[in-house]
Amino acid sequence: MFGNAKDDESSTIGTPASNDAPQPTAAPVTDNGAAGAINTTSNGSASIDRKPSDASAPAERKRRSSGVSRARDMFSSAKQSLHLGGSSGSPTSSTSTMSEKASPQTPMQKLGKSDAALSVPQGSLNNSAGESAPGPRSTFRVGVTEDKNKKCRRTMEDTHAYLYNFLSTPAPSYGAEKTRAISDASSTQSDALSQAVVETDNGYFAIFDGHAGTFAADWCGKKLHLILEETIRKNPNTPIPELLDQTFTVVDQQLEKLPLKNSGCTAVIAVLRWEDRVPNAQSSTGSVLFAPAAVSAIKHAGEGEAKDGADSAVEPAAEQQVEARLRNEASRQRVLYTANVGDARIVLCRNGRALRLSYDHKGSDENEGRRVASAGGLILNNRVNGVLAVTRALGDAYMKDLVTGHPYTTETVIQAEQDEFLILACDGLWDVCSDQEAVDLVRQVHDPQEASKKLVDYALARFSTDNLSCMVVRFDNKALRQRKNDAAMGVDGDQSTMKGGITEADAIVAQAKKAIGEPEVPVEAAAQEIIMEEAEAEPAPDLRCSCPRSLDYWSHTLHAAPRSNAIIMSGVDTADSTTNALSNDARPAFVTPRDLLQQSRAPLPPREQPRQLSAVDREQLDGLRTIRAFLKARTSYDVLPISYRLIVFDTALLVKKSLNILNQNGIVSAPLWDSKSSTFAGLLTTSDYINVIQYYWQNPDALARVDQFRLNSLRDIEKALGVKPIETISIHPDRPVYEACRKMLESRARRIPIVDSDDETHRTMVVSVITQYRILKFIAVNVKETQKLRKPLKELNVGTYEDLATASMDTPVMDVIHMLVKKSISSVPILDRAGTVLNVFEAVDVITLIKGGVYDDLNLTVGDALLKRSDDFPGIFTCSLNDNMSTIYDTIRRSRVHRFVVIDENSKLKGMVTLSDVLEHTLLEGMEDE
C-alpha cells in the first residue's frame, strides 16, 4: 500500500465458477428482446419514516441503550464473527469432511442448514447471490474487483452481489383476488428445478461494507435481493423507492432476530428494470410506472361513476378499457433505482460527467448530526456516540434507535445516448478518489472487469487503508437502441414471461435447497439455538483486570477486539520490568552447595530498612501495579478503536500539500513513508510545521521557495534550528502496550505508529498510530483501580511548576512560536496582567492560521488568533494541587483532554500537567518500592 503501485497487487476475483458448483438446470428463455426509448432524466429521492411492525418485534422488547457502554459488548460478540467470510467463500456441501468436523461452524454455516438461501455457494467474481451470467439479450455487463488491502486490514468485511435476470416488472393488481393469485403463484412452485429461468434483462447490483464482523454483510449479500423480490411481488402497485425502504426495514427486523446483533454493514444497491411508463408532467422523471398509474386511473373512474349515482366498483370491461388507453400512451423505458445507507456510493457516468446517486450518511454531515441528536444520541469525533462512523446502516441492533436503516433512494430514467456506466464502491475507494476522478479514470475502459480492477489499483496506489470493493456496470447502448421497439422481455405479459418459468434468484436457491435437503429445524429455532450457545459460552474477558499478588509469573488468555483470527495472549509477565517471563527451559541453573559456601569477594552493603507506607500510599501503589499489569497483558493493537482511519504521507510530498490534507481530514499527525526504500520514515506532527515556520522566519530569503519544500527535508530544518529530533520509534501490534509506553517516554514522543510486516512479501507496513491520550483513556475505561490513585498532586512529583513559558492576549503569535520551538513544548498558557489563566495557545492553533497556504495571520496577536478557533474546540481543563490522579483519569475518560492547567483558588497559574506527565507517573512511580 505504501510503496510503488507495482508492489500493491489487487486480487481481482475473476476465476470462472467451479464445475462442481451447482448451476441452474435450465437455460434462460430467449425471444426477441427490446429496449425502449428514453428521453427524460431524474435524480430525485424518496424517504419514508415509519415504525416497524409490532407483529415482528419480540414480545417483550426493551429500548436499547445507545451509550458507549453498549459498544463494549461488541468485543464479546465480534470474536464470534471472525471466520464468517469463509462461510460464503466456498461452496456448501451436504457431506461433512474431516476438516469441517475439526473446525467449529460459523453462525452463517449453522443458519445455512435451515435457510437454503444462506447456503448458496459463491458465484463467479465471488458473487454472493450465486452464479449469474449474462444471456444472449443482456444489455449490460458487470465487472467486480475486491481487495482485502492486506497491508492495512487483516480481515475482509465487504460483500457484493449481482443478478443479470432480476424479477420481471409485475403487472398491475386491480383487486384482492388478483393480488392473492400473484402471491400464491410465486410461493407455490412445486418443481422449481425443472422450470426455465426467465431472461428479464433486469439487473440487481449491491455492495455491503461490514463492520464489527462480516455477519451482517454476508447475510445481506445472500438475502436482501430475495426479500426485495418478494416485496415487489406482494406490492405490484407500489412505487419502487417505497418498496426499497420497506425492504431495508424488513432486513433490519430479521437481522435483529439473529445472533451477532452487534454486526452491521453499510449498503448501496441498484435495480435496473425495463418498465412500461406513462407520461406524467407532475413526476420529476416526466413519467410514472404503468401499474400505479393504471390503478389510480381505474380508481378515479370508479369515483366518477359514484358521483353519477352508480356503483363505485368498476366493471371488468371498464378496467380493460382504461388499461388499454394507458397502454397506448405508455412506452418501454429503462429505469434505474438506487438505495443506500452509510458511506458506500454509486455514481452514474452521463456524457462523461459523474452523477452521484447516493448520499453519504456520516457523523460529519450536519443533517445526520441533527437527526441523531433528536433521537437522543451524540456525535463525538464525527462518530455516533463516539463509536460508529456512519449514521445509517443495516444491522447494528444495539444502537438501532440512532443508526436507522431507512435508505436514501433515487429514480433515474436511463438515456441510451448519454448514460455509459455505473460505479458502485465502498468507502475504501471514495476516501481517496472523487466521483469525477473515478469516471475519468475508466471511461475509456470498455471491459467492466478491467475497469473495476483499475479503480481498485488506483485506490491502493493512493494509500487507501480500508477494504476495497468496486463494481462497474457497463451499459450496451448499441443493444439498447436495437431493441427500442421490441417489448419481449422484462415486464409481465411479455413473450418471455408468458412462457412461464422462475426468476434467476429462485432457481439458484432451489439448487442450494436440493443440496442441503429439507431443514431439520426452522431458521428461527436455529438462530435461537445459536444465541443460547453464545450466552452459555465462555464470557468475554473482564477488562478491569487486577494484578495477582501470590505469583511472580502468571498467565491467562485474553480475547479482545477482532484483528486476525483472534487476539490471544498468554504467558504475560506482570513483574514491573520489560523482560518477558522465563520459559521452563530458560530457568536459572541449579546452584551447588559449594557456590553457597564461597565467601563473597566484597562485603555486602547494609540492608536498608523498608520504608513505612501509609494506607493511602499502599493503595496508590496497588492501583499503579494493577494498571501496569493491565498494560503488560494487553497488546498495542487492543488500544485501537473498533474502526479507525489512517492517512500516510510519502516523504516526497510537498509540505504545503500535506498541510492541506491534514486540515481537510481533521487530523494533526500522519506516518511518513519512504517509497524509494519502502520503509517507515517517522511521524509528521504539528511540531514539524512549527519548525518550518521558525526556519523561514530566521531565513526570510528562503521564503520564496516554501511552496516547493518537501517532507523529506524536515530533518534538515531541525538541524538548522538546532532542535533535537525525536527518535523514530514504532511498535509491533502484538507487543504489550506497556512496551509502547516505555518507548514513548524514552523518546519524548507523544504518538507511536503500529508497524507490522506483510506475511507474504515481508515488507513493512503501517497499521495505525496510537497516542498518549488513546492509551490513557484505554486505562481509564477498563481499569477500575484508577480510583485508588487518591494522593493529591501536591504530594506527587507530577507536572512542571517552574520556568513555565507564558504569554498574554497581546503577545504576537510569532513570539509564541519561538517559545514552542525553543522549549520543545506544544502549548503556552495565556495569562492576564494579574497572572490569571485566560486560555491556552496550542501548536494546533498555528496550523489553523496557515491552512490554505496563507501566512499573513501569523502576524496576529494571540487574542485575535484564538478567535479563529473552530466552534467544536473542547476548551481548556484545569485542576488544583488538591486534585489527584483518580480525578485526572476520570476526566480523561469523559473528555478529550490534551493537558491540565494547574491553578490555585484565584485561578492563578501554578503549573502544567501534560499527558506525558500522567503516563510517566503511571509507569514509573513507586518502582523502587516493588
mmCIF file with all atom_site columns, C-alpha atoms in Angstrom, residues 438-541:
data_model
loop_
_atom_site.group_PDB
_atom_site.id
_atom_site.type_symbol
_atom_site.label_atom_id
_atom_site.label_alt_id
_atom_site.label_comp_id
_atom_site.label_asym_id
_atom_site.label_entity_id
_atom_site.label_seq_id
_atom_site.pdbx_PDB_ins_code
_atom_site.Cartn_x
_atom_site.Cartn_y
_atom_site.Cartn_z
_atom_site.occupancy
_atom_site.B_iso_or_equiv
_atom_site.pdbx_formal_charge
_atom_site.auth_seq_id
_atom_site.auth_comp_id
_atom_site.auth_asym_id
_atom_site.auth_atom_id
_atom_site.pdbx_PDB_model_num
ATOM 1   C CA . ALA A 1 438 ? -13.264 7.658   -10.882 1.00 0.00 ? 438 ALA A CA 1
ATOM 2   C CA . VAL A 1 439 ? -15.334 8.328   -14.009 1.00 0.00 ? 439 VAL A CA 1
ATOM 3   C CA . ASP A 1 440 ? -12.407 9.893   -15.867 1.00 0.00 ? 440 ASP A CA 1
ATOM 4   C CA . LEU A 1 441 ? -10.155 7.018   -14.912 1.00 0.00 ? 441 LEU A CA 1
ATOM 5   C CA . VAL A 1 442 ? -12.247 4.268   -16.510 1.00 0.00 ? 442 VAL A CA 1
ATOM 6   C CA . ARG A 1 443 ? -14.410 5.996   -19.104 1.00 0.00 ? 443 ARG A CA 1
ATOM 7   C CA . GLN A 1 444 ? -12.284 4.695   -21.968 1.00 0.00 ? 444 GLN A CA 1
ATOM 8   C CA . VAL A 1 445 ? -12.036 1.195   -20.446 1.00 0.00 ? 445 VAL A CA 1
ATOM 9   C CA . HIS A 1 446 ? -14.935 -0.691  -22.023 1.00 0.00 ? 446 HIS A CA 1
ATOM 10  C CA . ASP A 1 447 ? -14.338 -4.001  -20.227 1.00 0.00 ? 447 ASP A CA 1
ATOM 11  C CA . PRO A 1 448 ? -16.113 -3.575  -16.839 1.00 0.00 ? 448 PRO A CA 1
ATOM 12  C CA . GLN A 1 449 ? -13.876 -6.143  -15.162 1.00 0.00 ? 449 GLN A CA 1
ATOM 13  C CA . GLU A 1 450 ? -10.749 -4.324  -16.254 1.00 0.00 ? 450 GLU A CA 1
ATOM 14  C CA . ALA A 1 451 ? -12.321 -1.016  -15.218 1.00 0.00 ? 451 ALA A CA 1
ATOM 15  C CA . SER A 1 452 ? -13.119 -2.241  -11.700 1.00 0.00 ? 452 SER A CA 1
ATOM 16  C CA . LYS A 1 453 ? -9.577  -3.537  -11.271 1.00 0.00 ? 453 LYS A CA 1
ATOM 17  C CA . LYS A 1 454 ? -8.139  -0.235  -12.425 1.00 0.00 ? 454 LYS A CA 1
ATOM 18  C CA . LEU A 1 455 ? -10.132 1.640   -9.788  1.00 0.00 ? 455 LEU A CA 1
ATOM 19  C CA . VAL A 1 456 ? -9.034  -0.716  -7.006  1.00 0.00 ? 456 VAL A CA 1
ATOM 20  C CA . ASP A 1 457 ? -5.392  -0.464  -8.081  1.00 0.00 ? 457 ASP A CA 1
ATOM 21  C CA . TYR A 1 458 ? -5.725  3.310   -8.114  1.00 0.00 ? 458 TYR A CA 1
ATOM 22  C CA . ALA A 1 459 ? -7.101  3.335   -4.571  1.00 0.00 ? 459 ALA A CA 1
ATOM 23  C CA . LEU A 1 460 ? -4.237  1.150   -3.337  1.00 0.00 ? 460 LEU A CA 1
ATOM 24  C CA . ALA A 1 461 ? -1.704  3.429   -5.004  1.00 0.00 ? 461 ALA A CA 1
ATOM 25  C CA . ARG A 1 462 ? -3.367  6.408   -3.273  1.00 0.00 ? 462 ARG A CA 1
ATOM 26  C CA . PHE A 1 463 ? -2.839  4.768   0.130   1.00 0.00 ? 463 PHE A CA 1
ATOM 27  C CA . SER A 1 464 ? -6.395  3.667   0.870   1.00 0.00 ? 464 SER A CA 1
ATOM 28  C CA . THR A 1 465 ? -6.465  1.974   4.261   1.00 0.00 ? 465 THR A CA 1
ATOM 29  C CA . ASP A 1 466 ? -9.790  0.147   4.031   1.00 0.00 ? 466 ASP A CA 1
ATOM 30  C CA . ASN A 1 467 ? -11.124 -2.982  2.358   1.00 0.00 ? 467 ASN A CA 1
ATOM 31  C CA . LEU A 1 468 ? -11.828 -2.320  -1.307  1.00 0.00 ? 468 LEU A CA 1
ATOM 32  C CA . SER A 1 469 ? -14.821 -3.500  -3.335  1.00 0.00 ? 469 SER A CA 1
ATOM 33  C CA . CYS A 1 470 ? -15.676 -1.958  -6.675  1.00 0.00 ? 470 CYS A CA 1
ATOM 34  C CA . MET A 1 471 ? -18.384 -2.936  -9.173  1.00 0.00 ? 471 MET A CA 1
ATOM 35  C CA . VAL A 1 472 ? -18.647 -1.439  -12.644 1.00 0.00 ? 472 VAL A CA 1
ATOM 36  C CA . VAL A 1 473 ? -21.816 -1.953  -14.717 1.00 0.00 ? 473 VAL A CA 1
ATOM 37  C CA . ARG A 1 474 ? -21.237 -1.061  -18.366 1.00 0.00 ? 474 ARG A CA 1
ATOM 38  C CA . PHE A 1 475 ? -24.360 -0.382  -20.490 1.00 0.00 ? 475 PHE A CA 1
ATOM 39  C CA . ASP A 1 476 ? -24.519 -1.833  -24.006 1.00 0.00 ? 476 ASP A CA 1
ATOM 40  C CA . ASN A 1 477 ? -26.113 1.203   -25.610 1.00 0.00 ? 477 ASN A CA 1
ATOM 41  C CA . LYS A 1 478 ? -25.966 -0.340  -29.094 1.00 0.00 ? 478 LYS A CA 1
ATOM 42  C CA . ALA A 1 479 ? -28.136 -3.214  -27.882 1.00 0.00 ? 479 ALA A CA 1
ATOM 43  C CA . LEU A 1 480 ? -30.477 -0.758  -26.184 1.00 0.00 ? 480 LEU A CA 1
ATOM 44  C CA . ARG A 1 481 ? -31.029 1.153   -29.415 1.00 0.00 ? 481 ARG A CA 1
ATOM 45  C CA . GLN A 1 482 ? -31.527 -2.064  -31.404 1.00 0.00 ? 482 GLN A CA 1
ATOM 46  C CA . ARG A 1 483 ? -34.314 -3.177  -29.047 1.00 0.00 ? 483 ARG A CA 1
ATOM 47  C CA . LYS A 1 484 ? -36.014 0.177   -28.855 1.00 0.00 ? 484 LYS A CA 1
ATOM 48  C CA . ASN A 1 485 ? -39.267 -1.099  -30.337 1.00 0.00 ? 485 ASN A CA 1
ATOM 49  C CA . ASP A 1 486 ? -39.096 -4.665  -29.033 1.00 0.00 ? 486 ASP A CA 1
ATOM 50  C CA . ALA A 1 487 ? -41.222 -5.459  -25.997 1.00 0.00 ? 487 ALA A CA 1
ATOM 51  C CA . ALA A 1 488 ? -40.463 -9.113  -25.429 1.00 0.00 ? 488 ALA A CA 1
ATOM 52  C CA . MET A 1 489 ? -38.720 -9.204  -22.061 1.00 0.00 ? 489 MET A CA 1
ATOM 53  C CA . GLY A 1 490 ? -38.524 -7.777  -18.558 1.00 0.00 ? 490 GLY A CA 1
ATOM 54  C CA . VAL A 1 491 ? -42.202 -6.949  -17.932 1.00 0.00 ? 491 VAL A CA 1
ATOM 55  C CA . ASP A 1 492 ? -45.093 -9.261  -17.018 1.00 0.00 ? 492 ASP A CA 1
ATOM 56  C CA . GLY A 1 493 ? -47.089 -10.006 -20.164 1.00 0.00 ? 493 GLY A CA 1
ATOM 57  C CA . ASP A 1 494 ? -44.037 -10.038 -22.447 1.00 0.00 ? 494 ASP A CA 1
ATOM 58  C CA . GLN A 1 495 ? -43.298 -13.134 -24.517 1.00 0.00 ? 495 GLN A CA 1
ATOM 59  C CA . SER A 1 496 ? -40.609 -14.366 -22.153 1.00 0.00 ? 496 SER A CA 1
ATOM 60  C CA . THR A 1 497 ? -42.829 -14.162 -19.080 1.00 0.00 ? 497 THR A CA 1
ATOM 61  C CA . MET A 1 498 ? -45.850 -15.612 -20.835 1.00 0.00 ? 498 MET A CA 1
ATOM 62  C CA . LYS A 1 499 ? -43.943 -18.873 -21.401 1.00 0.00 ? 499 LYS A CA 1
ATOM 63  C CA . GLY A 1 500 ? -43.598 -19.333 -17.667 1.00 0.00 ? 500 GLY A CA 1
ATOM 64  C CA . GLY A 1 501 ? -40.504 -20.010 -15.626 1.00 0.00 ? 501 GLY A CA 1
ATOM 65  C CA . ILE A 1 502 ? -38.915 -18.759 -12.444 1.00 0.00 ? 502 ILE A CA 1
ATOM 66  C CA . THR A 1 503 ? -36.575 -15.949 -11.550 1.00 0.00 ? 503 THR A CA 1
ATOM 67  C CA . GLU A 1 504 ? -32.850 -16.470 -11.567 1.00 0.00 ? 504 GLU A CA 1
ATOM 68  C CA . ALA A 1 505 ? -32.663 -15.938 -7.813  1.00 0.00 ? 505 ALA A CA 1
ATOM 69  C CA . ASP A 1 506 ? -35.324 -18.576 -7.141  1.00 0.00 ? 506 ASP A CA 1
ATOM 70  C CA . ALA A 1 507 ? -33.511 -21.064 -9.384  1.00 0.00 ? 507 ALA A CA 1
ATOM 71  C CA . ILE A 1 508 ? -30.247 -20.531 -7.530  1.00 0.00 ? 508 ILE A CA 1
ATOM 72  C CA . VAL A 1 509 ? -31.901 -21.015 -4.122  1.00 0.00 ? 509 VAL A CA 1
ATOM 73  C CA . ALA A 1 510 ? -33.774 -24.108 -5.367  1.00 0.00 ? 510 ALA A CA 1
ATOM 74  C CA . GLN A 1 511 ? -30.457 -25.679 -6.411  1.00 0.00 ? 511 GLN A CA 1
ATOM 75  C CA . ALA A 1 512 ? -28.976 -24.932 -2.975  1.00 0.00 ? 512 ALA A CA 1
ATOM 76  C CA . LYS A 1 513 ? -32.056 -26.364 -1.259  1.00 0.00 ? 513 LYS A CA 1
ATOM 77  C CA . LYS A 1 514 ? -31.646 -29.562 -3.234  1.00 0.00 ? 514 LYS A CA 1
ATOM 78  C CA . ALA A 1 515 ? -28.044 -29.814 -1.991  1.00 0.00 ? 515 ALA A CA 1
ATOM 79  C CA . ILE A 1 516 ? -28.845 -29.392 1.716   1.00 0.00 ? 516 ILE A CA 1
ATOM 80  C CA . GLY A 1 517 ? -32.212 -31.155 1.736   1.00 0.00 ? 517 GLY A CA 1
ATOM 81  C CA . GLU A 1 518 ? -35.117 -30.298 3.974   1.00 0.00 ? 518 GLU A CA 1
ATOM 82  C CA . PRO A 1 519 ? -34.149 -28.267 7.057   1.00 0.00 ? 519 PRO A CA 1
ATOM 83  C CA . GLU A 1 520 ? -34.207 -30.112 10.350  1.00 0.00 ? 520 GLU A CA 1
ATOM 84  C CA . VAL A 1 521 ? -35.337 -27.032 12.274  1.00 0.00 ? 521 VAL A CA 1
ATOM 85  C CA . PRO A 1 522 ? -36.798 -23.693 11.164  1.00 0.00 ? 522 PRO A CA 1
ATOM 86  C CA . VAL A 1 523 ? -34.349 -20.808 10.795  1.00 0.00 ? 523 VAL A CA 1
ATOM 87  C CA . GLU A 1 524 ? -35.884 -19.004 13.795  1.00 0.00 ? 524 GLU A CA 1
ATOM 88  C CA . ALA A 1 525 ? -35.186 -22.024 16.013  1.00 0.00 ? 525 ALA A CA 1
ATOM 89  C CA . ALA A 1 526 ? -31.653 -22.332 14.623  1.00 0.00 ? 526 ALA A CA 1
ATOM 90  C CA . ALA A 1 527 ? -31.000 -18.657 15.364  1.00 0.00 ? 527 ALA A CA 1
ATOM 91  C CA . GLN A 1 528 ? -32.342 -19.004 18.884  1.00 0.00 ? 528 GLN A CA 1
ATOM 92  C CA . GLU A 1 529 ? -30.126 -22.028 19.438  1.00 0.00 ? 529 GLU A CA 1
ATOM 93  C CA . ILE A 1 530 ? -27.040 -20.057 18.348  1.00 0.00 ? 530 ILE A CA 1
ATOM 94  C CA . ILE A 1 531 ? -27.992 -17.203 20.657  1.00 0.00 ? 531 ILE A CA 1
ATOM 95  C CA . MET A 1 532 ? -28.315 -19.643 23.557  1.00 0.00 ? 532 MET A CA 1
ATOM 96  C CA . GLU A 1 533 ? -24.924 -21.148 22.721  1.00 0.00 ? 533 GLU A CA 1
ATOM 97  C CA . GLU A 1 534 ? -23.378 -17.679 22.794  1.00 0.00 ? 534 GLU A CA 1
ATOM 98  C CA . ALA A 1 535 ? -24.943 -16.979 26.164  1.00 0.00 ? 535 ALA A CA 1
ATOM 99  C CA . GLU A 1 536 ? -23.654 -20.259 27.605  1.00 0.00 ? 536 GLU A CA 1
ATOM 100 C CA . ALA A 1 537 ? -20.191 -19.922 26.063  1.00 0.00 ? 537 ALA A CA 1
ATOM 101 C CA . GLU A 1 538 ? -17.183 -18.600 27.932  1.00 0.00 ? 538 GLU A CA 1
ATOM 102 C CA . PRO A 1 539 ? -17.962 -14.975 28.823  1.00 0.00 ? 539 PRO A CA 1
ATOM 103 C CA . ALA A 1 540 ? -15.991 -12.110 27.416  1.00 0.00 ? 540 ALA A CA 1
ATOM 104 C CA . PRO A 1 541 ? -12.955 -11.005 29.408  1.00 0.00 ? 541 PRO A CA 1
#
